[in-house]
mmCIF file of C-alpha atoms in Angstrom:
data_model
loop_
_atom_site.group_PDB
_atom_site.id
_atom_site.type_symbol
_atom_site.label_atom_id
_atom_site.label_comp_id
_atom_site.label_asym_id
_atom_site.label_seq_id
_atom_site.Cartn_x
_atom_site.Cartn_y
_atom_site.Cartn_z
ATOM 1 C CA MET B 710 0.000 0.000 0.000
ATOM 2 C CA GLU B 711 1.344 3.417 -0.931
ATOM 3 C CA GLN B 712 2.323 5.612 1.992
ATOM 4 C CA LYS B 713 0.418 8.863 2.207
ATOM 5 C CA PRO B 714 2.482 12.057 2.211
ATOM 6 C CA GLN B 715 2.323 13.718 5.608
ATOM 7 C CA LYS B 716 2.964 17.292 4.514
ATOM 8 C CA PRO B 717 -0.100 19.165 3.153
ATOM 9 C CA LEU B 718 0.335 21.433 0.156
ATOM 10 C CA ASN B 719 0.894 25.116 0.944
ATOM 11 C CA ASN B 720 -1.145 27.978 -0.520
ATOM 12 C CA ARG B 721 1.306 28.629 -3.369
ATOM 13 C CA GLU B 722 1.297 24.966 -4.433
ATOM 14 C CA LEU B 723 -2.487 24.742 -4.166
ATOM 15 C CA SER B 724 -2.957 27.880 -6.272
ATOM 16 C CA SER B 725 -0.603 26.630 -8.987
ATOM 17 C CA PHE B 726 -2.180 23.174 -9.035
ATOM 18 C CA CYS B 727 -5.747 24.523 -9.237
ATOM 19 C CA GLU B 728 -4.796 26.985 -11.988
ATOM 20 C CA GLN B 729 -3.294 24.243 -14.149
ATOM 21 C CA MET B 730 -6.222 21.901 -13.547
ATOM 22 C CA ALA B 731 -8.686 24.665 -14.486
ATOM 23 C CA MET B 732 -6.813 25.395 -17.739
ATOM 24 C CA MET B 733 -6.747 21.750 -18.831
ATOM 25 C CA ILE B 734 -10.356 21.002 -17.911
ATOM 26 C CA LYS B 735 -11.473 24.128 -19.794
ATOM 27 C CA ALA B 736 -9.500 22.879 -22.790
ATOM 28 C CA GLY B 737 -11.598 19.698 -22.750
ATOM 29 C CA ILE B 738 -8.916 17.386 -21.327
ATOM 30 C CA PRO B 739 -10.391 14.623 -19.104
ATOM 31 C CA VAL B 740 -9.558 14.872 -15.407
ATOM 32 C CA SER B 741 -7.547 11.636 -15.295
ATOM 33 C CA GLU B 742 -5.476 12.720 -18.290
ATOM 34 C CA ALA B 743 -4.959 16.193 -16.785
ATOM 35 C CA VAL B 744 -3.544 14.618 -13.613
ATOM 36 C CA SER B 745 -1.223 12.418 -15.698
ATOM 37 C CA ILE B 746 0.013 15.424 -17.703
ATOM 38 C CA LEU B 747 0.785 17.319 -14.509
ATOM 39 C CA LYS B 748 2.596 14.309 -13.087
ATOM 40 C CA GLU B 749 4.834 14.009 -16.160
ATOM 41 C CA SER B 750 5.660 17.725 -16.127
ATOM 42 C CA LEU B 751 6.791 17.740 -12.487
ATOM 43 C CA GLU B 752 10.486 17.464 -11.673
ATOM 44 C CA ASP B 753 9.854 17.211 -7.938
ATOM 45 C CA PRO B 754 9.748 13.473 -7.074
ATOM 46 C CA ASP B 755 7.507 14.024 -4.034
ATOM 47 C CA GLY B 756 4.960 15.987 -6.048
ATOM 48 C CA ALA B 757 5.057 13.422 -8.842
ATOM 49 C CA ALA B 758 4.462 10.650 -6.286
ATOM 50 C CA VAL B 759 1.392 12.498 -4.962
ATOM 51 C CA LEU B 760 -0.066 12.887 -8.468
ATOM 52 C CA ASP B 761 0.768 9.273 -9.300
ATOM 53 C CA GLY B 762 -1.221 8.191 -6.235
ATOM 54 C CA ILE B 763 -4.126 10.430 -7.284
ATOM 55 C CA ALA B 764 -4.080 8.970 -10.809
ATOM 56 C CA LYS B 765 -4.208 5.415 -9.452
ATOM 57 C CA ARG B 766 -7.030 6.271 -7.049
ATOM 58 C CA LEU B 767 -8.960 7.857 -9.923
ATOM 59 C CA GLU B 768 -8.829 4.487 -11.694
ATOM 60 C CA ASP B 769 -10.110 2.769 -8.533
ATOM 61 C CA TYR B 770 -12.780 5.259 -7.407
ATOM 62 C CA GLY B 771 -13.622 7.191 -10.537
ATOM 63 C CA THR B 772 -14.140 10.464 -8.655
ATOM 64 C CA LEU B 773 -11.587 13.214 -8.184
ATOM 65 C CA TYR B 774 -12.971 14.040 -4.748
ATOM 66 C CA GLU B 775 -12.206 10.584 -3.330
ATOM 67 C CA ALA B 776 -8.786 10.507 -5.004
ATOM 68 C CA PHE B 777 -7.926 13.906 -3.523
ATOM 69 C CA ARG B 778 -9.310 12.965 -0.108
ATOM 70 C CA ASP B 779 -7.214 9.796 0.197
ATOM 71 C CA SER B 780 -4.019 11.591 -0.888
ATOM 72 C CA GLY B 781 -4.023 13.452 2.435
ATOM 73 C CA VAL B 782 -2.412 16.634 1.070
ATOM 74 C CA PHE B 783 -5.450 18.815 0.283
ATOM 75 C CA PRO B 784 -7.370 20.972 2.807
ATOM 76 C CA ASP B 785 -10.958 20.037 3.711
ATOM 77 C CA TYR B 786 -12.426 23.151 2.124
ATOM 78 C CA MET B 787 -10.858 22.371 -1.237
ATOM 79 C CA LEU B 788 -12.132 18.780 -1.000
ATOM 80 C CA ASP B 789 -15.670 20.017 -0.319
ATOM 81 C CA MET B 790 -15.556 22.411 -3.255
ATOM 82 C CA VAL B 791 -14.146 19.783 -5.639
ATOM 83 C CA HIS B 792 -16.903 17.409 -4.557
ATOM 84 C CA ILE B 793 -19.527 20.060 -5.322
ATOM 85 C CA GLY B 794 -17.857 20.934 -8.634
ATOM 86 C CA GLU B 795 -17.933 17.293 -9.741
ATOM 87 C CA GLU B 796 -21.607 16.899 -8.870
ATOM 88 C CA ALA B 797 -22.549 20.183 -10.553
ATOM 89 C CA GLY B 798 -20.316 19.599 -13.603
ATOM 90 C CA ARG B 799 -18.457 22.877 -12.973
ATOM 91 C CA LEU B 800 -15.006 21.641 -11.997
ATOM 92 C CA ASP B 801 -13.250 24.162 -14.252
ATOM 93 C CA GLU B 802 -14.970 27.113 -12.535
ATOM 94 C CA VAL B 803 -14.325 25.645 -9.081
ATOM 95 C CA PHE B 804 -10.617 25.121 -9.779
ATOM 96 C CA GLU B 805 -10.333 28.627 -11.232
ATOM 97 C CA SER B 806 -11.973 30.156 -8.139
ATOM 98 C CA LEU B 807 -9.853 28.025 -5.805
ATOM 99 C CA SER B 808 -6.708 29.147 -7.616
ATOM 100 C CA SER B 809 -7.595 32.815 -7.042
ATOM 101 C CA TYR B 810 -8.550 32.092 -3.452
ATOM 102 C CA TYR B 811 -5.277 30.364 -2.528
ATOM 103 C CA GLU B 812 -3.301 33.003 -4.429
ATOM 104 C CA ARG B 813 -4.886 35.682 -2.240
ATOM 105 C CA GLN B 814 -4.174 33.631 0.880
ATOM 106 C CA GLU B 815 -0.523 33.270 -0.162
ATOM 107 C CA SER B 816 -0.273 37.005 -0.856
ATOM 108 C CA LEU B 817 -1.674 37.776 2.598
ATOM 109 C CA ALA B 818 0.725 35.325 4.253
ATOM 110 C CA ARG B 819 3.692 36.926 2.426
ATOM 111 C CA SER B 820 2.656 40.437 3.469
ATOM 112 C CA ILE B 821 2.278 39.404 7.104
ATOM 113 C CA LYS B 822 5.624 37.584 7.075
ATOM 114 C CA SER B 823 7.484 40.481 5.452
ATOM 115 C CA ALA B 824 5.868 42.981 7.827
ATOM 116 C CA VAL B 825 6.796 40.994 10.939
ATOM 117 C CA THR B 826 10.317 39.941 9.894
ATOM 118 C CA TYR B 827 12.006 43.352 10.037
ATOM 119 C CA PRO B 828 10.772 44.326 13.538
ATOM 120 C CA CYS B 829 11.831 40.897 14.836
ATOM 121 C CA ILE B 830 15.325 41.385 13.374
ATOM 122 C CA MET B 831 15.461 44.860 14.915
ATOM 123 C CA ILE B 832 14.531 43.506 18.353
ATOM 124 C CA VAL B 833 17.162 40.742 18.146
ATOM 125 C CA LEU B 834 19.862 43.221 17.055
ATOM 126 C CA MET B 835 18.850 45.672 19.779
ATOM 127 C CA LEU B 836 19.136 42.982 22.458
ATOM 128 C CA ALA B 837 22.472 41.790 21.043
ATOM 129 C CA VAL B 838 23.970 45.304 21.088
ATOM 130 C CA ILE B 839 22.782 45.958 24.639
ATOM 131 C CA LEU B 840 24.083 42.585 25.876
ATOM 132 C CA VAL B 841 27.499 43.228 24.301
ATOM 133 C CA LEU B 842 27.622 46.632 25.991
ATOM 134 C CA ILE B 843 26.626 45.230 29.375
ATOM 135 C CA ILE B 844 28.712 42.034 29.371
ATOM 136 C CA LYS B 845 31.814 43.018 27.351
ATOM 137 C CA VAL B 846 32.167 46.807 27.222
ATOM 138 C CA MET B 847 31.192 47.760 30.766
ATOM 139 C CA PRO B 848 33.944 45.619 32.398
ATOM 140 C CA VAL B 849 36.508 47.406 30.181
ATOM 141 C CA PHE B 850 35.313 50.770 31.465
ATOM 142 C CA ASN B 851 35.430 49.400 35.000
ATOM 143 C CA GLN B 852 39.109 48.523 34.539
ATOM 144 C CA VAL B 853 39.764 52.078 33.353
ATOM 145 C CA TYR B 854 38.064 53.450 36.474
ATOM 146 C CA LEU B 855 40.146 51.173 38.718
ATOM 147 C CA GLN B 856 43.366 52.236 37.001
ATOM 148 C CA LEU B 857 42.413 55.851 37.664
ATOM 149 C CA GLY B 858 41.803 55.057 41.325
ATOM 150 C CA ALA B 859 38.022 55.441 41.130
ATOM 151 C CA GLN B 860 34.982 53.180 41.079
ATOM 152 C CA MET B 861 31.772 53.131 39.158
ATOM 153 C CA GLY B 862 28.734 54.207 41.084
ATOM 154 C CA GLY B 863 25.001 54.636 40.788
ATOM 155 C CA PHE B 864 23.358 53.610 37.542
ATOM 156 C CA SER B 865 26.598 52.506 35.828
ATOM 157 C CA ARG B 866 27.510 50.275 38.816
ATOM 158 C CA GLY B 867 24.096 48.643 38.658
ATOM 159 C CA ILE B 868 24.529 47.923 34.950
ATOM 160 C CA LEU B 869 28.007 46.489 35.581
ATOM 161 C CA ASP B 870 26.715 44.192 38.335
ATOM 162 C CA PHE B 871 23.849 43.111 36.098
ATOM 163 C CA GLY B 872 26.323 42.290 33.309
ATOM 164 C CA VAL B 873 28.490 40.264 35.699
ATOM 165 C CA TRP B 874 25.398 38.378 36.845
ATOM 166 C CA LEU B 875 24.396 37.666 33.231
ATOM 167 C CA GLY B 876 27.901 36.440 32.428
ATOM 168 C CA ARG B 877 27.953 34.178 35.488
ATOM 169 C CA TYR B 878 24.718 32.455 34.493
ATOM 170 C CA SER B 879 25.270 32.644 30.734
ATOM 171 C CA LEU B 880 24.854 28.866 30.303
ATOM 172 C CA VAL B 881 21.459 28.994 31.974
ATOM 173 C CA PHE B 882 20.365 31.868 29.747
ATOM 174 C CA LEU B 883 21.686 30.033 26.677
ATOM 175 C CA ILE B 884 19.555 27.005 27.569
ATOM 176 C CA LEU B 885 16.546 29.265 28.121
ATOM 177 C CA ALA B 886 17.174 30.913 24.730
ATOM 178 C CA VAL B 887 17.266 27.491 23.043
ATOM 179 C CA LEU B 888 14.037 26.484 24.794
ATOM 180 C CA LEU B 889 12.454 29.771 23.693
ATOM 181 C CA ALA B 890 13.563 29.124 20.101
ATOM 182 C CA VAL B 891 12.041 25.624 20.241
ATOM 183 C CA ALA B 892 8.809 27.063 21.652
ATOM 184 C CA LEU B 893 8.658 29.627 18.824
ATOM 185 C CA VAL B 894 9.224 26.909 16.215
ATOM 186 C CA LEU B 895 6.398 24.858 17.730
ATOM 187 C CA MET B 896 4.205 27.949 17.864
ATOM 188 C CA PHE B 897 4.683 28.699 14.175
ATOM 189 C CA CYS B 898 4.941 25.170 12.762
ATOM 190 C CA THR B 899 2.263 23.166 14.595
ATOM 191 C CA LYS B 900 -1.509 23.334 14.662
ATOM 192 C CA LYS B 901 -1.637 23.757 18.453
ATOM 193 C CA GLY B 902 0.895 26.562 18.227
ATOM 194 C CA ARG B 903 -1.137 28.264 15.522
ATOM 195 C CA ASN B 904 -4.284 28.021 17.662
ATOM 196 C CA PHE B 905 -2.399 29.525 20.609
ATOM 197 C CA ARG B 906 -1.161 32.415 18.437
ATOM 198 C CA LEU B 907 -4.691 33.077 17.203
ATOM 199 C CA ARG B 908 -6.107 33.074 20.750
ATOM 200 C CA LEU B 909 -3.367 35.422 21.888
ATOM 201 C CA GLY B 910 -3.813 37.684 18.849
ATOM 202 C CA ARG B 911 -7.539 38.050 19.528
ATOM 203 C CA ARG B 912 -6.797 39.324 23.037
ATOM 204 C CA LEU B 913 -4.251 41.937 21.999
ATOM 205 C CA PRO B 914 -5.830 45.266 20.967
ATOM 206 C CA PHE B 915 -3.345 45.988 18.146
ATOM 207 C CA THR B 916 -3.846 42.599 16.444
ATOM 208 C CA ARG B 917 -7.520 41.900 17.159
ATOM 209 C CA ARG B 918 -8.883 44.070 14.314
ATOM 210 C CA ILE B 919 -6.332 42.660 11.836
ATOM 211 C CA LEU B 920 -7.387 39.083 12.627
ATOM 212 C CA GLU B 921 -11.063 40.063 12.367
ATOM 213 C CA ASP B 922 -10.504 41.552 8.901
ATOM 214 C CA LEU B 923 -8.590 38.461 7.775
ATOM 215 C CA SER B 924 -11.333 36.159 9.060
ATOM 216 C CA VAL B 925 -14.076 38.090 7.267
ATOM 217 C CA SER B 926 -11.954 38.185 4.098
ATOM 218 C CA ARG B 927 -11.565 34.424 4.167
ATOM 219 C CA PHE B 928 -15.283 33.953 4.840
ATOM 220 C CA ALA B 929 -16.265 36.237 1.944
ATOM 221 C CA ASP B 930 -13.830 34.429 -0.354
ATOM 222 C CA GLY B 931 -15.407 31.116 0.592
ATOM 223 C CA MET B 932 -18.897 32.465 -0.035
ATOM 224 C CA ALA B 933 -17.853 33.719 -3.473
ATOM 225 C CA ILE B 934 -16.503 30.302 -4.474
ATOM 226 C CA ALA B 935 -19.530 28.473 -3.060
ATOM 227 C CA LEU B 936 -22.000 30.733 -4.876
ATOM 228 C CA LYS B 937 -20.042 30.461 -8.133
ATOM 229 C CA SER B 938 -20.233 26.683 -7.812
ATOM 230 C CA GLY B 939 -24.014 26.782 -7.826
ATOM 231 C CA LEU B 940 -24.657 26.347 -4.098
ATOM 232 C CA ASP B 941 -27.487 28.134 -2.355
ATOM 233 C CA SER B 942 -26.793 30.684 0.360
ATOM 234 C CA ASP B 943 -27.295 28.262 3.268
ATOM 235 C CA GLN B 944 -24.838 25.737 1.827
ATOM 236 C CA GLY B 945 -22.419 28.582 1.151
ATOM 237 C CA LEU B 946 -22.728 29.771 4.746
ATOM 238 C CA GLU B 947 -22.121 26.281 6.064
ATOM 239 C CA LEU B 948 -19.014 25.691 3.951
ATOM 240 C CA SER B 949 -17.589 29.182 4.419
ATOM 241 C CA GLY B 950 -18.124 29.005 8.160
ATOM 242 C CA ARG B 951 -15.643 26.129 8.258
ATOM 243 C CA LEU B 952 -12.908 28.367 6.885
ATOM 244 C CA THR B 953 -12.780 30.686 9.858
ATOM 245 C CA GLU B 954 -10.959 29.852 13.062
ATOM 246 C CA ASP B 955 -12.478 32.876 14.810
ATOM 247 C CA PRO B 956 -15.103 31.648 17.328
ATOM 248 C CA SER B 957 -16.860 35.015 17.261
ATOM 249 C CA LEU B 958 -17.292 34.916 13.478
ATOM 250 C CA LYS B 959 -18.455 31.296 13.653
ATOM 251 C CA GLU B 960 -21.218 32.386 16.036
ATOM 252 C CA LYS B 961 -22.201 35.215 13.695
ATOM 253 C CA VAL B 962 -22.362 32.837 10.722
ATOM 254 C CA GLN B 963 -24.536 30.433 12.704
ATOM 255 C CA LYS B 964 -26.806 33.307 13.722
ATOM 256 C CA CYS B 965 -27.006 34.371 10.069
ATOM 257 C CA ARG B 966 -28.041 30.839 9.037
ATOM 258 C CA GLU B 967 -30.760 30.787 11.697
ATOM 259 C CA MET B 968 -32.065 34.154 10.539
ATOM 260 C CA THR B 969 -32.201 33.131 6.865
ATOM 261 C CA ALA B 970 -33.915 29.880 7.866
ATOM 262 C CA GLY B 971 -36.518 32.042 9.618
ATOM 263 C CA GLY B 972 -37.302 33.891 6.397
ATOM 264 C CA ILE B 973 -35.055 36.939 6.727
ATOM 265 C CA ASP B 974 -33.265 37.888 3.505
ATOM 266 C CA LEU B 975 -29.527 37.258 3.311
ATOM 267 C CA GLY B 976 -28.463 40.913 3.153
ATOM 268 C CA THR B 977 -30.395 41.809 6.312
ATOM 269 C CA ALA B 978 -29.124 38.654 8.039
ATOM 270 C CA PHE B 979 -25.514 39.572 7.245
ATOM 271 C CA LYS B 980 -26.027 43.057 8.673
ATOM 272 C CA ASP B 981 -28.012 42.057 11.784
ATOM 273 C CA ALA B 982 -25.622 39.193 12.590
ATOM 274 C CA GLY B 983 -22.740 41.670 12.502
ATOM 275 C CA ILE B 984 -20.730 39.979 9.731
ATOM 276 C CA PHE B 985 -20.874 42.940 7.336
ATOM 277 C CA SER B 986 -21.819 46.532 8.056
ATOM 278 C CA GLY B 987 -21.836 49.959 6.461
ATOM 279 C CA LEU B 988 -20.582 50.049 2.881
ATOM 280 C CA TYR B 989 -20.152 46.279 2.666
ATOM 281 C CA ALA B 990 -23.743 45.657 3.791
ATOM 282 C CA ARG B 991 -25.008 47.984 1.039
ATOM 283 C CA MET B 992 -22.738 46.337 -1.546
ATOM 284 C CA ILE B 993 -24.110 42.912 -0.639
ATOM 285 C CA HIS B 994 -27.705 44.162 -0.795
ATOM 286 C CA VAL B 995 -27.076 45.502 -4.298
ATOM 287 C CA GLY B 996 -25.343 42.230 -5.253
ATOM 288 C CA ILE B 997 -28.357 40.206 -4.143
ATOM 289 C CA LEU B 998 -30.765 42.417 -6.083
ATOM 290 C CA SER B 999 -28.603 42.302 -9.228
ATOM 291 C CA GLY B 1000 -27.850 38.582 -8.989
ATOM 292 C CA SER B 1001 -24.110 39.194 -8.730
ATOM 293 C CA LEU B 1002 -23.544 38.338 -5.066
ATOM 294 C CA ASP B 1003 -20.562 36.107 -5.905
ATOM 295 C CA HIS B 1004 -18.731 39.040 -7.530
ATOM 296 C CA VAL B 1005 -19.603 41.348 -4.629
ATOM 297 C CA MET B 1006 -18.267 38.746 -2.187
ATOM 298 C CA GLU B 1007 -15.010 38.616 -4.147
ATOM 299 C CA GLN B 1008 -14.716 42.408 -3.958
ATOM 300 C CA ALA B 1009 -15.487 42.392 -0.227
ATOM 301 C CA ALA B 1010 -12.876 39.671 0.378
ATOM 302 C CA SER B 1011 -10.275 41.645 -1.552
ATOM 303 C CA GLN B 1012 -11.040 44.900 0.261
ATOM 304 C CA TYR B 1013 -10.979 43.296 3.719
ATOM 305 C CA ALA B 1014 -7.626 41.700 2.866
ATOM 306 C CA GLU B 1015 -6.292 45.082 1.695
ATOM 307 C CA GLU B 1016 -7.518 46.718 4.902
ATOM 308 C CA ALA B 1017 -5.761 44.051 6.989
ATOM 309 C CA ASP B 1018 -2.585 44.565 4.962
ATOM 310 C CA ALA B 1019 -2.826 48.336 5.441
ATOM 311 C CA ARG B 1020 -3.295 47.920 9.204
ATOM 312 C CA ILE B 1021 -0.222 45.691 9.367
ATOM 313 C CA SER B 1022 1.814 48.233 7.372
ATOM 314 C CA ARG B 1023 0.679 51.082 9.639
ATOM 315 C CA ALA B 1024 1.537 49.096 12.768
ATOM 316 C CA VAL B 1025 5.002 48.270 11.425
ATOM 317 C CA SER B 1026 5.629 51.866 10.324
ATOM 318 C CA ARG B 1027 4.919 52.973 13.897
ATOM 319 C CA LEU B 1028 6.897 50.153 15.484
ATOM 320 C CA GLU B 1029 10.131 50.627 13.533
ATOM 321 C CA PRO B 1030 10.925 54.201 14.698
ATOM 322 C CA ALA B 1031 9.822 53.264 18.226
ATOM 323 C CA LEU B 1032 12.346 50.394 18.285
ATOM 324 C CA VAL B 1033 15.101 52.644 16.944
ATOM 325 C CA ALA B 1034 14.254 55.299 19.552
ATOM 326 C CA VAL B 1035 14.242 52.767 22.414
ATOM 327 C CA MET B 1036 17.564 51.304 21.278
ATOM 328 C CA SER B 1037 19.150 54.737 20.949
ATOM 329 C CA VAL B 1038 17.941 55.838 24.385
ATOM 330 C CA LEU B 1039 19.119 52.641 26.117
ATOM 331 C CA VAL B 1040 22.552 52.639 24.465
ATOM 332 C CA GLY B 1041 22.914 56.375 25.092
ATOM 333 C CA MET B 1042 21.986 56.018 28.776
ATOM 334 C CA ILE B 1043 24.498 53.207 29.271
ATOM 335 C CA LEU B 1044 27.334 55.084 27.568
ATOM 336 C CA LEU B 1045 26.573 58.429 29.210
ATOM 337 C CA SER B 1046 26.388 56.834 32.653
ATOM 338 C CA VAL B 1047 29.992 55.757 32.133
ATOM 339 C CA MET B 1048 31.445 58.549 30.030
ATOM 340 C CA LEU B 1049 30.237 61.573 32.004
ATOM 341 C CA PRO B 1050 31.826 60.521 35.345
ATOM 342 C CA LEU B 1051 34.945 59.405 33.448
ATOM 343 C CA MET B 1052 35.248 62.807 31.794
ATOM 344 C CA GLY B 1053 34.923 64.425 35.234
ATOM 345 C CA ILE B 1054 37.747 62.263 36.605
ATOM 346 C CA MET B 1055 39.974 62.986 33.593
ATOM 347 C CA SER B 1056 39.391 66.738 33.882
ATOM 348 C CA GLY B 1057 40.258 66.581 37.599
ATOM 349 C CA ILE B 1058 43.482 64.771 36.833
ATOM 350 C CA GLY B 1059 44.367 67.289 34.145
#
């Protein structure tokens, strides 16, 4: 029996795969042949092995959904949409929409990563510079003071003692740093870590709104794909609700479903449930009246993603000068606490 790959495909790989599948299906190429063509064009042996397994399962099951499901590398939402696309005979449209969806998710992930990377590097460099000053530079100044027959006092003496203490227990701090690095890796590379980050992010005031915008963007994207695939609004709400990991939004989606089941129109339900408001609520109302709700949902998803990206950029633009200012003040305080008394001693000697 063929071993299932353990690593799921990332957003970039999913987008590329869906785009190529959509192109070939639109060109009239049968699904099984499209999978075989993709397999032959891949140079990556792992990717080729995945497609080879899918091709064999297609021969056994006859449905792309079951072949994808047993491969173990596709997310549940994509499996649901492929299943719907097969039943509705609209696989090309589903793959095309999924390609755009995962491309937007990859773009968002890249913007978040690039926005967070620089401040993290700045913080690490700031700590490194301060530690070098405290552990290595301050003892040199202390030797100068001793040679001049004086001693450090006050703030500079406290920093020197702190540096000596850090140096004495450096092995302990090194172990703690390694444990912290392992914890960060687990936080960013495991599902439990991701859930912890999301829970923490929802509690912090400067990240809560960003996560809310991202959740609504993902929900709207899911609704657009579901509606394009021929699903009704309730089915779209059910499937799109699975995409969000925000408990608050899940409750709102459930409330929206209950309201529409009670006879309230979708636009009013969206507004009263608190999913969309203001301009977006009006856009959706117009989309329902004009029969273009899927396109409106795409626009809403794109705009929410842009708003989240803009919030991240604004936060980073404020954080960068703050980090530089903090580093400058700390380094300046340390150096001045040593240099000013030293200059006084030197002037007295002169």
